[in-house]
Structures are given as C-alpha cells and as structure tokens.
C-alpha cells in the first residue's frame, strides 16, 4: 500500500502543471480584464455596454466552463455504462455538481450585467427580471441547471449503490442528448435581446463581435476558468474516493 | 423480433381491456380537469387556450404513462427478462403508450373545444399537431417512467425529471399551435420536421439506454 500511494503522490506532482497554468491565466484574466482598453471603438458598442463589457471575461466563461464540465460528466457516465467501474460514476456526479456551481455563477454575473444593460432604469432589477427572463439563452441555461438538479435528486434518492450508478448514468446521457439540441434550437426560433443567436450560435460568436484585443483576453479566460472547475472537481473526487476506501475497509 | 414486439404490445392492450378501471380512471381525470378549467376560466383567448391545453396534456400523459412500467411487478419483470429482448420490450411499451396518448389527446381536444370554445382557424392541421405533440410527450415520459420504476419512485419524480427535458418540445408545439390559431400565419414545416426528428432521437436513445436499466 505505501508504495502505491507514493507513486500516486509523485504522479500528482508531475501532473500539476495545469493547475499552475490555471492560476496564471486567471491572474492574467483579472488584471488584463480590468486594466486593458480592448473594447472595439464602435459607437453602438460603447453606448450599449460602456465599461461593463469587461464582464464578458467572467460571465461568458462561466457558461463555457459549465457546458464543458457537464460534457465531462456525460463522458464519464458513458464510461461507467461501458465498464461498470464505480469511480466513473463518482467522476460523473462531481463534475455535474461543479458544473451546476458554474451555472449559478453564470446566472449571477449575468444578472449584474443585465441590471446595467437590459433592465428598465426606472425599475428595480428584481421587478424588471420577468420582462427579459423569457430570453432563449436564459431558458436554455435554466433547462440545463434544472436537468442536473433533477439528476442529483434522482441519484441521491436511490439507496443501492450499483443501481444508483446505473440509473443516474442513464438519465444523465438521456437528458444531455436532448438538452444539447435544445440549446442550439431554441435560439433560432425565439426572439432575443441577448447578443448573437439569430445565426444559431447559442451566445455570441467571438470571431465577429469581439475585437482582437478582447479575444486575446477572452480565450485564455475560458481556459483558465474551465481548468479551475476541473481542479475543484478533482479535489472533490479525491475526497470522496478516500471516503469510499475507508468505508469499504 | 417484430413478432416479440407485437406480442408484448398485444399483451399490454389485452391487460388494458381486461382491467378497464385504469383506463376509465384516466378518462375521468381528463373530464374532471377540463371541467375545473371550465369553472375557473371562461372563453380564454387563443394563447391562454393553447397554454392550458398543452399543460393539461403534460399532466394527462404523466398519469396515463406512469403506470406502464410501475404496474409491472418484480416477478413479472424477471419473467419478461427471460423471454424477451429489452429492445422489443421497450419498443412495445413505446408503441402502446403512443396509442394510449393518441386516444387521450384527441379526447381532451374534443372536451376542450366543447367546454372552452374553439379558437382553431385550421382544424385539420391542429388535430395533426395534437397527435404529434401527444406522441412526443408520451415518448419522453415513457422512458422516464422506466427510470422512475427502476428507481422505485412514484410518479412525482417523473415530473421532476421530465419537465426540464420536455420544455424545448413544448415551446415548439406552442409556437406551432399559435400559427394554427392565426388565420394569416402558415405552419412552418421545418419546425414540424424538427419535432419528428427529436422524437426519433428519443426512440433511438430509449433503444440504446433501456438495456442498461433492465439488468439487475
């Protein structure tokens, strides 16, 4: 046993470069995001967003990270159904939980942003919310969050471990397979205030709506936030794997 | 394979005919719900009409479809496991639930027009839409009923699991029905095809995923 754990520890040291990268990228995101002046010199852009455009480096990245984490969760669910090894089920659940956290943060940052851009300035944001909550991107995000909340409830309602893993993996795959087209379909058919969308892209297309300076911060920010999410998930996975080992001893 | 599906389908149909109380139970559920709506709102405008109609379809479907898997006892499932393939089993269930929902949605459409007025400008296309919508909803909830039955949960968990998943299809259906209620709008065929494509996606997923639920 000690030999095994030592090699494992060595392994983790060897694999920690991406954690360092995540921290560096996030420092870069925050510093460059708040200090740089990369907004396109477009009058419409300046008038509608002003300085709030900097929220892009946080708000949009949350959704990217959420979708990537949910995708990792589904991939692990498929792996579980192919191999029936418990660890994939734990991976699947933990990635889903961290995905939900990022989704909630995405909503929070979006709410702050909307209070400057969409909301009626004469009303409180809380009262104006229902007027723009019907937006297809908000609906898509809400569906994604509801699906994964339901996944957690379903998974935790089953006592038998084997059955729990199997049934929740099946639901995870089923829901994701329907969720994914929904996110790409709804924006095409519903009217929207949110940038992008009429061409079918769920949010904005970085190629034409961002200036090159903004893209230089935006892409690293996406990678940084996603890596942070994966890092948190791996920590949670490791604690629950240790717990499992202790229980089985 | 086809024979297996037909035999299982016939068995479900026979059970339904022998135990008529559950069928009449759902009929009464439809009648009572629509009567309550009749008391609560009088002559709703077409948007409210279609909103109420599809929400009622959702609840009817949960009640009609939930028992399809929940009624099978452990012993009987074990028996099916030994004689039939899981794909045949799930396809037979999907077929039976489609038929059941087909009857129920047409019936509720009749009652809706009787009690709550008739906003339909294009009657035949809307009837087609109701059939298509009933089919979509019944497919999704049949599969979720299988999940709920395996998890040994009641029908309540079906609503939790199913409502988020069904939203995209409901949005499509409501937009199509608004087109059917307005005299000048044409019903966009691409949206109809999209709905049919989603239905086939669900059947495909059910065929792939059900064998994993079935093993115990």
CSV table of C-alpha atoms in Angstrom, one decimal:
chain,number,residue,atom,x,y,z
A,1,UNK,CA,0.0,0.0,0.0
A,2,UNK,CA,2.6,2.7,0.9
A,3,UNK,CA,4.5,2.1,-2.4
A,4,UNK,CA,1.3,2.6,-4.3
A,5,UNK,CA,0.4,5.9,-2.5
A,6,UNK,CA,4.0,7.2,-3.0
A,7,UNK,CA,3.9,6.7,-6.7
A,8,UNK,CA,0.5,8.3,-6.8
A,9,UNK,CA,1.8,11.3,-4.9
A,10,UNK,CA,4.6,11.6,-7.4
A,11,UNK,CA,2.1,11.3,-10.2
A,12,UNK,CA,0.1,14.2,-8.9
A,13,UNK,CA,3.2,16.4,-8.6
A,14,UNK,CA,4.0,15.5,-12.2
A,15,UNK,CA,0.5,16.4,-13.3
A,16,UNK,CA,0.2,19.7,-11.5
A,17,UNK,CA,1.4,22.0,-14.4
A,18,UNK,CA,-2.2,22.7,-15.5
A,19,UNK,CA,-3.1,23.9,-12.0
A,20,UNK,CA,-0.3,26.4,-12.2
A,21,UNK,CA,-1.4,27.4,-15.7
A,22,UNK,CA,-5.0,27.9,-14.4
A,23,UNK,CA,-3.8,30.3,-11.7
A,24,UNK,CA,-1.6,32.2,-14.1
A,25,UNK,CA,-4.4,32.5,-16.7
A,26,UNK,CA,-6.9,33.7,-14.1
A,27,UNK,CA,-4.5,36.3,-12.7
A,28,UNK,CA,-4.0,37.4,-16.3
A,29,UNK,CA,-7.7,37.5,-16.9
A,30,UNK,CA,-8.4,39.6,-13.8
A,31,UNK,CA,-5.5,42.1,-14.3
A,32,UNK,CA,-5.8,42.4,-18.1
A,33,UNK,CA,-9.5,42.3,-18.0
A,34,UNK,CA,-9.9,45.2,-15.7
A,35,UNK,CA,-6.9,47.3,-16.9
A,36,UNK,CA,-6.8,46.9,-20.6
A,37,UNK,CA,-8.7,49.0,-23.0
A,38,UNK,CA,-9.6,46.5,-25.6
A,39,UNK,CA,-13.2,47.4,-26.4
A,40,UNK,CA,-13.9,48.0,-30.1
A,41,UNK,CA,-14.2,51.7,-31.0
A,42,UNK,CA,-17.7,51.2,-32.2
A,43,UNK,CA,-20.2,53.9,-31.1
A,44,UNK,CA,-23.1,51.4,-30.6
A,45,UNK,CA,-20.9,49.1,-28.6
A,46,UNK,CA,-19.7,51.9,-26.4
A,47,UNK,CA,-23.2,53.3,-25.9
A,48,UNK,CA,-24.9,49.9,-25.1
A,49,UNK,CA,-22.2,48.4,-22.9
A,50,UNK,CA,-19.9,51.1,-21.7
A,51,UNK,CA,-17.3,49.7,-19.3
A,52,UNK,CA,-19.5,46.7,-18.4
A,53,UNK,CA,-18.1,44.8,-21.4
A,54,UNK,CA,-15.4,43.6,-19.0
A,55,UNK,CA,-17.9,41.2,-17.6
A,56,UNK,CA,-17.5,39.2,-20.7
A,57,UNK,CA,-14.3,37.7,-19.3
A,58,UNK,CA,-16.3,36.3,-16.4
A,59,UNK,CA,-19.9,35.8,-17.4
A,60,UNK,CA,-19.4,34.1,-20.8
A,61,UNK,CA,-16.5,32.0,-19.4
A,62,UNK,CA,-18.9,30.6,-16.7
A,63,UNK,CA,-21.2,29.2,-19.3
A,64,UNK,CA,-18.3,27.7,-21.3
A,65,UNK,CA,-16.9,26.1,-18.2
A,66,UNK,CA,-20.4,24.8,-17.2
A,67,UNK,CA,-21.0,23.1,-20.6
A,68,UNK,CA,-17.5,21.6,-20.7
A,69,UNK,CA,-18.0,20.2,-17.1
A,70,UNK,CA,-21.4,18.8,-18.0
A,71,UNK,CA,-19.8,17.2,-21.1
A,72,UNK,CA,-17.1,15.6,-19.0
A,73,UNK,CA,-19.8,14.4,-16.7
A,74,UNK,CA,-21.7,12.7,-19.6
A,75,UNK,CA,-18.5,11.2,-20.9
A,76,UNK,CA,-17.9,9.6,-17.5
A,77,UNK,CA,-21.5,8.3,-17.4
A,78,UNK,CA,-20.9,6.6,-20.8
A,79,UNK,CA,-17.6,5.2,-19.5
A,80,UNK,CA,-19.5,3.9,-16.5
A,81,UNK,CA,-22.0,2.1,-18.6
A,82,UNK,CA,-19.3,0.5,-20.6
A,83,UNK,CA,-17.1,-0.7,-17.7
A,84,UNK,CA,-19.3,-0.7,-14.6
A,85,UNK,CA,-16.5,0.7,-12.5
A,86,UNK,CA,-17.7,2.8,-9.6
A,87,UNK,CA,-15.1,5.5,-9.9
A,88,UNK,CA,-16.5,6.8,-13.2
A,89,UNK,CA,-19.9,7.2,-11.5
A,90,UNK,CA,-18.3,9.4,-8.8
A,91,UNK,CA,-16.4,11.4,-11.5
A,92,UNK,CA,-19.7,11.9,-13.3
A,93,UNK,CA,-21.5,13.2,-10.2
A,94,UNK,CA,-18.8,15.5,-9.0
A,95,UNK,CA,-18.3,17.1,-12.5
A,96,UNK,CA,-22.1,17.7,-12.6
A,97,UNK,CA,-22.0,19.4,-9.2
A,98,UNK,CA,-19.2,21.7,-10.1
A,99,UNK,CA,-21.0,22.4,-13.5
A,100,UNK,CA,-24.0,23.5,-11.5
A,101,UNK,CA,-21.9,25.8,-9.4
A,102,UNK,CA,-20.5,27.5,-12.5
A,103,UNK,CA,-24.0,27.7,-14.0
A,104,UNK,CA,-25.3,29.5,-10.9
A,105,UNK,CA,-22.3,31.9,-11.1
A,106,UNK,CA,-23.1,32.4,-14.7
A,107,UNK,CA,-26.6,33.5,-13.7
A,108,UNK,CA,-25.3,35.7,-11.0
A,109,UNK,CA,-22.8,37.5,-13.3
A,110,UNK,CA,-25.5,37.7,-16.0
A,111,UNK,CA,-27.9,39.4,-13.5
A,112,UNK,CA,-25.3,42.0,-12.6
A,113,UNK,CA,-24.7,42.6,-16.3
A,114,UNK,CA,-28.4,42.8,-17.2
A,115,UNK,CA,-29.1,45.3,-14.5
A,116,UNK,CA,-26.8,47.7,-16.5
A,117,UNK,CA,-28.0,46.8,-19.9
A,118,UNK,CA,-31.4,45.3,-20.3
A,119,UNK,CA,-33.3,46.3,-17.2
A,120,UNK,CA,-35.5,49.4,-17.2
A,121,UNK,CA,-33.5,52.0,-15.3
A,122,UNK,CA,-36.7,53.3,-13.6
A,123,UNK,CA,-37.5,50.0,-12.0
A,124,UNK,CA,-35.6,47.8,-9.6
A,125,UNK,CA,-33.8,44.9,-11.2
A,126,UNK,CA,-36.0,42.4,-9.4
A,127,UNK,CA,-39.1,43.9,-10.9
A,128,UNK,CA,-37.7,44.1,-14.4
A,129,UNK,CA,-36.4,40.5,-14.4
A,130,UNK,CA,-39.6,38.9,-15.7
A,131,UNK,CA,-39.5,41.2,-18.8
A,132,UNK,CA,-36.3,39.6,-20.1
A,133,UNK,CA,-36.3,36.2,-18.4
A,134,UNK,CA,-38.1,34.8,-21.4
A,135,UNK,CA,-34.9,35.1,-23.4
A,136,UNK,CA,-33.9,31.8,-25.1
A,137,UNK,CA,-30.4,31.8,-23.7
A,138,UNK,CA,-31.8,32.2,-20.2
A,139,UNK,CA,-34.3,29.4,-20.9
A,140,UNK,CA,-31.6,27.1,-22.2
A,141,UNK,CA,-29.4,27.7,-19.2
A,142,UNK,CA,-32.3,27.2,-16.9
A,143,UNK,CA,-33.1,23.9,-18.6
A,144,UNK,CA,-29.5,22.8,-18.2
A,145,UNK,CA,-29.5,23.6,-14.5
A,146,UNK,CA,-32.9,22.0,-13.8
A,147,UNK,CA,-31.9,18.8,-15.6
A,148,UNK,CA,-28.7,18.5,-13.5
A,149,UNK,CA,-30.6,19.4,-10.3
A,150,UNK,CA,-33.0,16.6,-11.2
A,151,UNK,CA,-30.1,14.3,-11.8
A,152,UNK,CA,-28.8,14.9,-8.3
A,153,UNK,CA,-32.2,14.3,-6.8
A,154,UNK,CA,-32.7,11.1,-8.7
A,155,UNK,CA,-29.2,9.9,-7.9
A,156,UNK,CA,-29.4,10.6,-4.2
A,157,UNK,CA,-32.9,9.0,-3.9
A,158,UNK,CA,-31.7,5.5,-4.7
A,159,UNK,CA,-30.1,3.6,-1.9
A,160,UNK,CA,-28.5,0.6,-3.7
A,161,UNK,CA,-25.1,1.8,-4.9
A,162,UNK,CA,-24.9,-0.3,-8.1
A,163,UNK,CA,-28.4,0.6,-9.1
A,164,UNK,CA,-27.9,4.2,-8.3
A,165,UNK,CA,-24.9,4.5,-10.6
A,166,UNK,CA,-26.6,2.7,-13.4
A,167,UNK,CA,-29.9,4.6,-13.4
A,168,UNK,CA,-28.3,8.0,-12.9
A,169,UNK,CA,-25.9,7.4,-15.7
A,170,UNK,CA,-28.7,6.5,-18.0
A,171,UNK,CA,-30.6,9.7,-17.1
A,172,UNK,CA,-27.5,11.8,-17.4
A,173,UNK,CA,-27.0,10.6,-21.0
A,174,UNK,CA,-30.6,10.8,-22.0
A,175,UNK,CA,-31.0,14.3,-20.6
A,176,UNK,CA,-27.8,15.6,-22.1
A,177,UNK,CA,-28.7,14.2,-25.5
A,178,UNK,CA,-31.9,16.1,-25.5
A,179,UNK,CA,-30.5,19.2,-23.8
A,180,UNK,CA,-27.8,19.7,-26.4
A,181,UNK,CA,-30.0,20.1,-29.4
A,182,UNK,CA,-32.4,22.2,-27.3
A,183,UNK,CA,-29.7,24.8,-26.6
A,184,UNK,CA,-28.9,25.0,-30.3
A,185,UNK,CA,-32.6,25.0,-31.5
A,186,UNK,CA,-34.3,27.4,-29.1
A,187,UNK,CA,-32.2,30.5,-30.0
A,188,UNK,CA,-33.1,30.0,-33.7
A,189,UNK,CA,-36.8,30.2,-33.1
A,190,UNK,CA,-37.3,32.7,-30.2
A,191,UNK,CA,-36.7,36.4,-30.3
A,192,UNK,CA,-33.9,37.6,-28.1
A,193,UNK,CA,-32.2,40.6,-26.6
A,194,UNK,CA,-29.0,38.7,-25.9
A,195,UNK,CA,-26.1,39.2,-28.3
A,196,UNK,CA,-25.7,36.6,-31.0
A,197,UNK,CA,-28.2,33.8,-31.6
A,198,UNK,CA,-30.1,34.6,-34.8
A,199,UNK,CA,-27.4,32.7,-36.7
A,200,UNK,CA,-27.9,29.7,-34.4
A,201,UNK,CA,-24.9,30.2,-32.2
A,202,UNK,CA,-26.2,29.9,-28.6
A,203,UNK,CA,-24.5,33.1,-27.4
A,204,UNK,CA,-22.0,35.3,-29.2
A,205,UNK,CA,-19.6,34.4,-31.9
A,206,UNK,CA,-16.2,35.6,-30.8
A,207,UNK,CA,-14.9,36.0,-34.3
A,208,UNK,CA,-17.0,38.9,-35.3
A,209,UNK,CA,-18.4,40.5,-32.2
A,210,UNK,CA,-15.1,40.9,-30.3
A,211,UNK,CA,-12.1,43.0,-31.2
A,212,UNK,CA,-8.8,41.2,-31.5
A,213,UNK,CA,-7.7,42.7,-28.2
A,214,UNK,CA,-10.7,41.3,-26.3
A,215,UNK,CA,-10.2,37.8,-27.9
A,216,UNK,CA,-6.6,37.8,-26.5
A,217,UNK,CA,-8.1,38.0,-23.0
A,218,UNK,CA,-11.3,36.0,-23.6
A,219,UNK,CA,-9.8,32.7,-24.9
A,220,UNK,CA,-7.2,32.4,-22.0
A,221,UNK,CA,-10.0,33.3,-19.6
A,222,UNK,CA,-12.2,30.5,-20.9
A,223,UNK,CA,-9.3,28.0,-20.5
A,224,UNK,CA,-8.4,29.4,-17.0
A,225,UNK,CA,-11.9,29.1,-15.6
A,226,UNK,CA,-12.5,25.7,-17.1
A,227,UNK,CA,-9.2,24.4,-15.6
A,228,UNK,CA,-10.2,25.9,-12.2
A,229,UNK,CA,-13.5,23.9,-12.5
A,230,UNK,CA,-11.8,20.7,-13.3
A,231,UNK,CA,-9.4,21.3,-10.4
A,232,UNK,CA,-12.2,21.8,-7.9
A,233,UNK,CA,-13.9,18.7,-9.3
A,234,UNK,CA,-10.8,16.5,-9.0
A,235,UNK,CA,-10.4,17.6,-5.3
A,236,UNK,CA,-13.9,16.6,-4.6
A,237,UNK,CA,-13.4,13.3,-6.4
A,238,UNK,CA,-10.3,12.5,-4.4
A,239,UNK,CA,-12.0,13.2,-1.1
A,240,UNK,CA,-15.0,11.0,-2.0
A,241,UNK,CA,-12.7,8.2,-3.3
A,242,UNK,CA,-10.8,8.3,0.0
A,243,UNK,CA,-14.2,8.2,1.9
A,244,UNK,CA,-15.2,5.2,-0.2
A,245,UNK,CA,-12.0,3.4,0.5
A,246,UNK,CA,-12.4,4.0,4.3
A,247,UNK,CA,-16.0,2.7,4.2
A,248,UNK,CA,-15.0,-0.5,2.4
A,249,UNK,CA,-12.2,-1.3,4.8
B,1,UNK,CA,-38.0,-9.5,-33.1
B,2,UNK,CA,-41.1,-7.9,-34.8
B,3,UNK,CA,-43.2,-10.8,-33.5
B,4,UNK,CA,-41.9,-10.3,-30.0
B,5,UNK,CA,-42.8,-6.6,-30.2
B,6,UNK,CA,-46.3,-7.3,-31.4
B,7,UNK,CA,-46.9,-10.0,-28.8
B,8,UNK,CA,-45.8,-7.7,-26.0
B,9,UNK,CA,-47.9,-4.9,-27.5
B,10,UNK,CA,-50.9,-7.2,-27.6
B,11,UNK,CA,-50.4,-8.2,-24.0
B,12,UNK,CA,-50.4,-4.6,-22.9
B,13,UNK,CA,-53.6,-3.9,-25.0
B,14,UNK,CA,-55.3,-7.0,-23.5
B,15,UNK,CA,-54.4,-6.0,-20.0
B,16,UNK,CA,-55.8,-2.6,-20.6
B,17,UNK,CA,-59.1,-4.1,-21.9
B,18,UNK,CA,-59.3,-6.6,-19.0
B,19,UNK,CA,-58.6,-4.0,-16.3
B,20,UNK,CA,-60.8,-1.2,-17.6
B,21,UNK,CA,-60.8,0.7,-14.3
B,22,UNK,CA,-57.4,2.3,-15.0
B,23,UNK,CA,-58.5,3.4,-18.5
B,24,UNK,CA,-61.7,4.9,-17.2
B,25,UNK,CA,-59.7,6.4,-14.4
B,26,UNK,CA,-57.7,8.5,-16.8
B,27,UNK,CA,-60.8,9.4,-18.8
B,28,UNK,CA,-62.4,10.7,-15.6
B,29,UNK,CA,-59.1,12.6,-14.8
B,30,UNK,CA,-59.3,14.3,-18.2
B,31,UNK,CA,-63.0,15.1,-17.8
B,32,UNK,CA,-62.6,16.4,-14.2
B,33,UNK,CA,-59.6,18.5,-15.0
B,34,UNK,CA,-61.2,20.2,-18.0
B,35,UNK,CA,-64.4,20.8,-16.1
B,36,UNK,CA,-62.4,22.5,-13.3
B,37,UNK,CA,-60.8,24.7,-16.0
B,38,UNK,CA,-64.2,25.4,-17.4
B,39,UNK,CA,-65.2,26.7,-14.0
B,40,UNK,CA,-62.0,28.7,-13.5
B,41,UNK,CA,-61.8,30.5,-16.9
B,42,UNK,CA,-64.5,31.3,-19.3
B,43,UNK,CA,-63.8,31.5,-23.0
B,44,UNK,CA,-60.0,32.1,-22.8
B,45,UNK,CA,-58.2,33.8,-25.7
B,46,UNK,CA,-56.3,31.6,-28.0
B,47,UNK,CA,-52.9,32.0,-26.4
B,48,UNK,CA,-54.2,31.1,-23.0
B,49,UNK,CA,-56.2,28.2,-24.6
B,50,UNK,CA,-53.1,26.7,-26.1
B,51,UNK,CA,-51.0,27.2,-23.0
B,52,UNK,CA,-53.7,25.4,-20.9
B,53,UNK,CA,-54.2,22.7,-23.4
B,54,UNK,CA,-50.5,21.7,-23.6
B,55,UNK,CA,-50.0,21.8,-19.8
B,56,UNK,CA,-53.1,19.6,-19.4
B,57,UNK,CA,-51.6,17.2,-22.0
B,58,UNK,CA,-48.5,17.0,-19.9
B,59,UNK,CA,-50.4,16.0,-16.8
B,60,UNK,CA,-52.6,13.6,-18.6
B,61,UNK,CA,-49.5,12.0,-20.1
B,62,UNK,CA,-47.8,11.6,-16.7
B,63,UNK,CA,-50.9,9.9,-15.3
B,64,UNK,CA,-51.5,7.7,-18.3
B,65,UNK,CA,-48.0,6.6,-18.9
B,66,UNK,CA,-46.7,6.3,-15.4
B,67,UNK,CA,-48.3,3.0,-14.7
B,68,UNK,CA,-47.0,1.4,-17.9
B,69,UNK,CA,-43.7,0.5,-16.1
B,70,UNK,CA,-44.8,0.9,-12.5
B,71,UNK,CA,-47.5,-1.7,-12.8
B,72,UNK,CA,-45.0,-4.5,-13.7
B,73,UNK,CA,-44.2,-6.3,-10.5
B,74,UNK,CA,-40.6,-7.6,-9.9
B,75,UNK,CA,-41.5,-11.2,-10.6
B,76,UNK,CA,-43.2,-10.3,-13.9
B,77,UNK,CA,-40.2,-8.2,-15.0
B,78,UNK,CA,-38.0,-11.2,-14.3
B,79,UNK,CA,-40.3,-13.3,-16.5
B,80,UNK,CA,-40.1,-10.8,-19.4
B,81,UNK,CA,-36.3,-10.7,-18.9
B,82,UNK,CA,-36.1,-14.4,-19.5
B,83,UNK,CA,-38.4,-14.5,-22.6
B,84,UNK,CA,-38.0,-11.2,-24.4
B,85,UNK,CA,-35.2,-8.9,-25.5
B,86,UNK,CA,-35.1,-5.5,-23.8
B,87,UNK,CA,-35.3,-3.6,-27.1
B,88,UNK,CA,-38.5,-5.5,-28.0
B,89,UNK,CA,-39.9,-4.8,-24.6
B,90,UNK,CA,-39.2,-1.0,-24.7
B,91,UNK,CA,-40.4,-0.6,-28.3
B,92,UNK,CA,-43.7,-2.4,-27.4
B,93,UNK,CA,-44.2,-0.1,-24.4
B,94,UNK,CA,-43.4,3.0,-26.5
B,95,UNK,CA,-46.0,1.8,-29.1
B,96,UNK,CA,-48.6,1.1,-26.6
B,97,UNK,CA,-48.1,4.5,-24.8
B,98,UNK,CA,-48.2,6.2,-28.2
B,99,UNK,CA,-51.6,4.7,-28.9
B,100,UNK,CA,-52.9,5.5,-25.4
B,101,UNK,CA,-51.8,9.1,-25.6
B,102,UNK,CA,-53.2,9.3,-29.1
B,103,UNK,CA,-56.7,8.5,-27.8
B,104,UNK,CA,-56.3,10.6,-24.7
B,105,UNK,CA,-55.1,13.8,-26.5
B,106,UNK,CA,-57.9,13.6,-29.2
B,107,UNK,CA,-60.4,13.1,-26.5
B,108,UNK,CA,-59.1,16.1,-24.5
B,109,UNK,CA,-59.1,18.2,-27.6
B,110,UNK,CA,-62.8,17.3,-28.1
B,111,UNK,CA,-63.6,18.3,-24.5
B,112,UNK,CA,-61.5,21.5,-24.7
B,113,UNK,CA,-63.5,22.6,-27.8
B,114,UNK,CA,-66.8,21.8,-26.1
B,115,UNK,CA,-66.1,23.5,-22.8
B,116,UNK,CA,-63.6,26.2,-23.6
B,117,UNK,CA,-64.5,27.4,-27.0
B,118,UNK,CA,-62.9,26.7,-30.4
B,119,UNK,CA,-60.0,29.0,-31.4
B,120,UNK,CA,-58.9,26.8,-34.2
B,121,UNK,CA,-58.6,28.5,-37.6
B,122,UNK,CA,-57.0,25.5,-39.2
B,123,UNK,CA,-58.8,22.5,-37.7
B,124,UNK,CA,-57.2,19.6,-39.5
B,125,UNK,CA,-53.5,20.8,-39.2
B,126,UNK,CA,-54.1,21.4,-35.5
B,127,UNK,CA,-55.5,17.9,-35.0
B,128,UNK,CA,-52.4,16.6,-36.6
B,129,UNK,CA,-50.3,18.8,-34.3
B,130,UNK,CA,-52.2,17.4,-31.3
B,131,UNK,CA,-51.4,13.9,-32.4
B,132,UNK,CA,-47.7,14.8,-33.0
B,133,UNK,CA,-47.5,16.6,-29.6
B,134,UNK,CA,-49.1,13.7,-27.8
B,135,UNK,CA,-46.6,11.3,-29.4
B,136,UNK,CA,-43.6,13.5,-28.4
B,137,UNK,CA,-44.8,13.8,-24.8
B,138,UNK,CA,-45.6,10.1,-24.5
B,139,UNK,CA,-42.2,9.0,-25.8
B,140,UNK,CA,-40.3,11.2,-23.3
B,141,UNK,CA,-42.4,10.2,-20.4
B,142,UNK,CA,-42.5,6.5,-21.2
B,143,UNK,CA,-38.7,6.4,-20.9
B,144,UNK,CA,-38.8,8.5,-17.7
B,145,UNK,CA,-41.4,6.1,-16.4
B,146,UNK,CA,-39.0,3.3,-16.9
B,147,UNK,CA,-36.3,5.2,-15.0
B,148,UNK,CA,-38.8,6.0,-12.2
B,149,UNK,CA,-39.9,2.4,-12.0
B,150,UNK,CA,-36.3,1.1,-11.7
B,151,UNK,CA,-35.6,3.7,-9.0
B,152,UNK,CA,-38.6,2.5,-7.1
B,153,UNK,CA,-40.1,6.0,-7.1
B,154,UNK,CA,-43.6,7.3,-7.6
B,155,UNK,CA,-44.9,9.4,-10.5
B,156,UNK,CA,-43.7,12.6,-8.7
B,157,UNK,CA,-40.1,12.0,-9.7
B,158,UNK,CA,-41.2,11.7,-13.4
B,159,UNK,CA,-42.4,15.3,-13.3
B,160,UNK,CA,-39.1,16.5,-11.8
B,161,UNK,CA,-37.1,14.5,-14.3
B,162,UNK,CA,-39.3,15.2,-17.3
B,163,UNK,CA,-40.4,18.9,-17.2
B,164,UNK,CA,-37.0,20.4,-17.9
B,165,UNK,CA,-36.5,17.9,-20.8
B,166,UNK,CA,-39.8,18.5,-22.4
B,167,UNK,CA,-39.6,22.3,-22.4
B,168,UNK,CA,-38.0,22.6,-25.9
B,169,UNK,CA,-40.6,20.4,-27.5
B,170,UNK,CA,-43.4,22.3,-25.7
B,171,UNK,CA,-42.0,25.6,-26.9
B,172,UNK,CA,-42.0,24.3,-30.5
B,173,UNK,CA,-45.6,22.9,-30.1
B,174,UNK,CA,-46.9,26.2,-28.7
B,175,UNK,CA,-45.4,28.2,-31.5
B,176,UNK,CA,-46.9,25.8,-34.0
B,177,UNK,CA,-50.3,26.0,-32.3
B,178,UNK,CA,-50.2,29.8,-32.3
B,179,UNK,CA,-49.7,29.5,-36.1
B,180,UNK,CA,-52.7,27.2,-36.3
B,181,UNK,CA,-54.8,29.7,-34.4
B,182,UNK,CA,-53.9,32.7,-36.5
B,183,UNK,CA,-55.6,32.8,-39.9
B,184,UNK,CA,-52.7,34.5,-41.7
B,185,UNK,CA,-49.8,32.5,-40.5
B,186,UNK,CA,-48.7,29.3,-42.2
B,187,UNK,CA,-47.5,26.4,-40.2
B,188,UNK,CA,-43.7,26.1,-40.7
B,189,UNK,CA,-42.9,22.6,-42.0
B,190,UNK,CA,-39.3,22.8,-40.8
B,191,UNK,CA,-40.4,23.1,-37.2
B,192,UNK,CA,-42.7,20.1,-37.6
B,193,UNK,CA,-39.9,18.1,-39.1
B,194,UNK,CA,-37.7,19.2,-36.2
B,195,UNK,CA,-40.2,17.8,-33.8
B,196,UNK,CA,-40.3,14.5,-35.6
B,197,UNK,CA,-36.5,14.4,-35.6
B,198,UNK,CA,-36.4,14.9,-31.9
B,199,UNK,CA,-39.0,12.1,-31.5
B,200,UNK,CA,-36.8,9.7,-33.4
B,201,UNK,CA,-33.8,10.8,-31.4
B,202,UNK,CA,-35.7,9.8,-28.2
B,203,UNK,CA,-36.7,6.4,-29.6
B,204,UNK,CA,-33.1,5.8,-30.5
B,205,UNK,CA,-31.9,6.8,-27.1
B,206,UNK,CA,-34.5,4.6,-25.5
B,207,UNK,CA,-33.4,1.6,-27.5
B,208,UNK,CA,-29.7,2.2,-26.7
B,209,UNK,CA,-30.2,3.0,-23.0
B,210,UNK,CA,-33.0,0.8,-21.9
B,211,UNK,CA,-31.0,-2.5,-21.8
B,212,UNK,CA,-28.8,-0.8,-19.0
B,213,UNK,CA,-31.9,-0.1,-16.9
B,214,UNK,CA,-33.3,-3.5,-17.4
B,215,UNK,CA,-30.4,-5.6,-16.0
B,216,UNK,CA,-30.5,-6.1,-12.2
